[in-house]
Amino acid sequence: MLAKAGFVQTFLYRIHITLIFVKDSDNQKHLWRSLSSSLVLCPLPD
């Protein structure tokens, strides 16, 4: 449980850092598309 929470926290932190650098709307669309596909491909570890 703690490991999962740590993983989610790190993941959200990386998204936050990425969004800071991604200002262009086209890049954001591409970013969210890749994020959603990676979430489907890599489900959270139990």
mmCIF file of N, CA and C in Angstrom:
data_model
loop_
_atom_site.group_PDB
_atom_site.id
_atom_site.type_symbol
_atom_site.label_atom_id
_atom_site.label_comp_id
_atom_site.label_asym_id
_atom_site.label_seq_id
_atom_site.Cartn_x
_atom_site.Cartn_y
_atom_site.Cartn_z
ATOM 1 N N MET A 1 0.836 -1.208 0.000
ATOM 2 C CA MET A 1 0.000 0.000 0.000
ATOM 3 C C MET A 1 0.871 1.259 0.000
ATOM 4 N N LEU A 2 1.873 1.273 0.871
ATOM 5 C CA LEU A 2 2.776 2.422 0.927
ATOM 6 C C LEU A 2 3.566 2.564 -0.371
ATOM 7 N N ALA A 3 3.982 1.424 -0.921
ATOM 8 C CA ALA A 3 4.731 1.465 -2.175
ATOM 9 C C ALA A 3 3.867 2.035 -3.292
ATOM 10 N N LYS A 4 2.597 1.665 -3.306
ATOM 11 C CA LYS A 4 1.689 2.166 -4.338
ATOM 12 C C LYS A 4 1.503 3.673 -4.189
ATOM 13 N N ALA A 5 1.340 4.133 -2.960
ATOM 14 C CA ALA A 5 1.169 5.564 -2.725
ATOM 15 C C ALA A 5 2.421 6.332 -3.162
ATOM 16 N N GLY A 6 3.583 5.790 -2.868
ATOM 17 C CA GLY A 6 4.826 6.423 -3.283
ATOM 18 C C GLY A 6 4.951 6.470 -4.789
ATOM 19 N N PHE A 7 4.535 5.395 -5.447
ATOM 20 C CA PHE A 7 4.595 5.333 -6.903
ATOM 21 C C PHE A 7 3.680 6.388 -7.512
ATOM 22 N N VAL A 8 2.461 6.494 -6.989
ATOM 23 C CA VAL A 8 1.502 7.476 -7.507
ATOM 24 C C VAL A 8 2.024 8.888 -7.277
ATOM 25 N N GLN A 9 2.602 9.142 -6.104
ATOM 26 C CA GLN A 9 3.132 10.461 -5.782
ATOM 27 C C GLN A 9 4.245 10.842 -6.750
ATOM 28 N N THR A 10 5.155 9.906 -7.013
ATOM 29 C CA THR A 10 6.249 10.156 -7.943
ATOM 30 C C THR A 10 5.707 10.392 -9.345
ATOM 31 N N PHE A 11 4.715 9.602 -9.736
ATOM 32 C CA PHE A 11 4.125 9.722 -11.062
ATOM 33 C C PHE A 11 3.479 11.094 -11.242
ATOM 34 N N LEU A 12 2.682 11.513 -10.240
ATOM 35 C CA LEU A 12 2.017 12.814 -10.311
ATOM 36 C C LEU A 12 3.036 13.944 -10.316
ATOM 37 N N TYR A 13 4.119 13.783 -9.558
ATOM 38 C CA TYR A 13 5.175 14.791 -9.523
ATOM 39 C C TYR A 13 5.813 14.947 -10.901
ATOM 40 N N ARG A 14 6.066 13.813 -11.567
ATOM 41 C CA ARG A 14 6.664 13.855 -12.900
ATOM 42 C C ARG A 14 5.715 14.516 -13.896
ATOM 43 N N ILE A 15 4.414 14.235 -13.782
ATOM 44 C CA ILE A 15 3.429 14.882 -14.659
ATOM 45 C C ILE A 15 3.446 16.391 -14.429
ATOM 46 N N HIS A 16 3.485 16.797 -13.147
ATOM 47 C CA HIS A 16 3.487 18.208 -12.788
ATOM 48 C C HIS A 16 4.706 18.912 -13.377
ATOM 49 N N ILE A 17 5.881 18.315 -13.227
ATOM 50 C CA ILE A 17 7.111 18.888 -13.772
ATOM 51 C C ILE A 17 7.027 18.986 -15.288
ATOM 52 N N THR A 18 6.486 17.940 -15.915
ATOM 53 C CA THR A 18 6.372 17.945 -17.376
ATOM 54 C C THR A 18 5.436 19.054 -17.838
ATOM 55 N N LEU A 19 4.312 19.221 -17.146
ATOM 56 C CA LEU A 19 3.338 20.237 -17.546
ATOM 57 C C LEU A 19 3.908 21.643 -17.395
ATOM 58 N N ILE A 20 4.803 21.843 -16.440
ATOM 59 C CA ILE A 20 5.438 23.153 -16.276
ATOM 60 C C ILE A 20 6.193 23.524 -17.554
ATOM 61 N N PHE A 21 6.855 22.533 -18.152
ATOM 62 C CA PHE A 21 7.665 22.799 -19.337
ATOM 63 C C PHE A 21 6.853 22.770 -20.624
ATOM 64 N N VAL A 22 5.680 22.131 -20.568
ATOM 65 C CA VAL A 22 4.854 22.038 -21.780
ATOM 66 C C VAL A 22 3.820 23.158 -21.768
ATOM 67 N N LYS A 23 4.084 24.213 -22.507
ATOM 68 C CA LYS A 23 3.165 25.351 -22.545
ATOM 69 C C LYS A 23 2.285 25.307 -23.790
ATOM 70 N N ASP A 24 2.820 24.751 -24.878
ATOM 71 C CA ASP A 24 2.100 24.739 -26.146
ATOM 72 C C ASP A 24 0.915 23.780 -26.086
ATOM 73 N N SER A 25 -0.229 24.225 -26.567
ATOM 74 C CA SER A 25 -1.454 23.411 -26.462
ATOM 75 C C SER A 25 -1.344 22.122 -27.281
ATOM 76 N N ASP A 26 -0.712 22.179 -28.451
ATOM 77 C CA ASP A 26 -0.547 20.978 -29.261
ATOM 78 C C ASP A 26 0.311 19.957 -28.521
ATOM 79 N N ASN A 27 1.371 20.446 -27.880
ATOM 80 C CA ASN A 27 2.227 19.552 -27.112
ATOM 81 C C ASN A 27 1.470 18.948 -25.940
ATOM 82 N N GLN A 28 0.591 19.731 -25.329
ATOM 83 C CA GLN A 28 -0.193 19.210 -24.208
ATOM 84 C C GLN A 28 -1.136 18.113 -24.670
ATOM 85 N N LYS A 29 -1.762 18.294 -25.825
ATOM 86 C CA LYS A 29 -2.644 17.242 -26.349
ATOM 87 C C LYS A 29 -1.859 15.956 -26.565
ATOM 88 N N HIS A 30 -0.686 16.108 -27.161
ATOM 89 C CA HIS A 30 0.167 14.941 -27.411
ATOM 90 C C HIS A 30 0.616 14.315 -26.090
ATOM 91 N N LEU A 31 0.945 15.167 -25.123
ATOM 92 C CA LEU A 31 1.393 14.684 -23.814
ATOM 93 C C LEU A 31 0.300 13.867 -23.132
ATOM 94 N N TRP A 32 -0.919 14.405 -23.106
ATOM 95 C CA TRP A 32 -2.009 13.686 -22.440
ATOM 96 C C TRP A 32 -2.358 12.399 -23.168
ATOM 97 N N ARG A 33 -2.228 12.408 -24.502
ATOM 98 C CA ARG A 33 -2.485 11.185 -25.263
ATOM 99 C C ARG A 33 -1.473 10.115 -24.887
ATOM 100 N N SER A 34 -0.200 10.514 -24.814
ATOM 101 C CA SER A 34 0.838 9.532 -24.471
ATOM 102 C C SER A 34 0.708 9.075 -23.023
ATOM 103 N N LEU A 35 0.304 9.995 -22.136
ATOM 104 C CA LEU A 35 0.116 9.624 -20.735
ATOM 105 C C LEU A 35 -1.020 8.620 -20.584
ATOM 106 N N SER A 36 -2.138 8.880 -21.254
ATOM 107 C CA SER A 36 -3.282 7.972 -21.126
ATOM 108 C C SER A 36 -2.957 6.602 -21.713
ATOM 109 N N SER A 37 -2.218 6.580 -22.826
ATOM 110 C CA SER A 37 -1.866 5.287 -23.414
ATOM 111 C C SER A 37 -0.873 4.545 -22.528
ATOM 112 N N SER A 38 0.045 5.289 -21.874
ATOM 113 C CA SER A 38 1.007 4.623 -21.001
ATOM 114 C C SER A 38 0.316 4.086 -19.747
ATOM 115 N N LEU A 39 -0.728 4.785 -19.291
ATOM 116 C CA LEU A 39 -1.495 4.295 -18.140
ATOM 117 C C LEU A 39 -2.206 2.990 -18.484
ATOM 118 N N VAL A 40 -2.697 2.903 -19.717
ATOM 119 C CA VAL A 40 -3.374 1.673 -20.147
ATOM 120 C C VAL A 40 -2.369 0.533 -20.261
ATOM 121 N N LEU A 41 -1.183 0.846 -20.809
ATOM 122 C CA LEU A 41 -0.168 -0.184 -21.021
ATOM 123 C C LEU A 41 0.504 -0.608 -19.721
ATOM 124 N N CYS A 42 0.643 0.337 -18.786
ATOM 125 C CA CYS A 42 1.352 0.042 -17.532
ATOM 126 C C CYS A 42 0.444 0.336 -16.340
ATOM 127 N N PRO A 43 -0.415 -0.610 -15.979
ATOM 128 C CA PRO A 43 -1.293 -0.399 -14.817
ATOM 129 C C PRO A 43 -0.475 -0.271 -13.534
ATOM 130 N N LEU A 44 -1.066 0.358 -12.539
ATOM 131 C CA LEU A 44 -0.364 0.556 -11.273
ATOM 132 C C LEU A 44 -0.012 -0.781 -10.625
ATOM 133 N N PRO A 45 1.194 -0.894 -10.095
ATOM 134 C CA PRO A 45 1.569 -2.133 -9.401
ATOM 135 C C PRO A 45 0.756 -2.313 -8.122
ATOM 136 N N ASP A 46 0.420 -3.531 -7.819
ATOM 137 C CA ASP A 46 -0.389 -3.792 -6.615
ATOM 138 C C ASP A 46 0.467 -3.689 -5.361
#
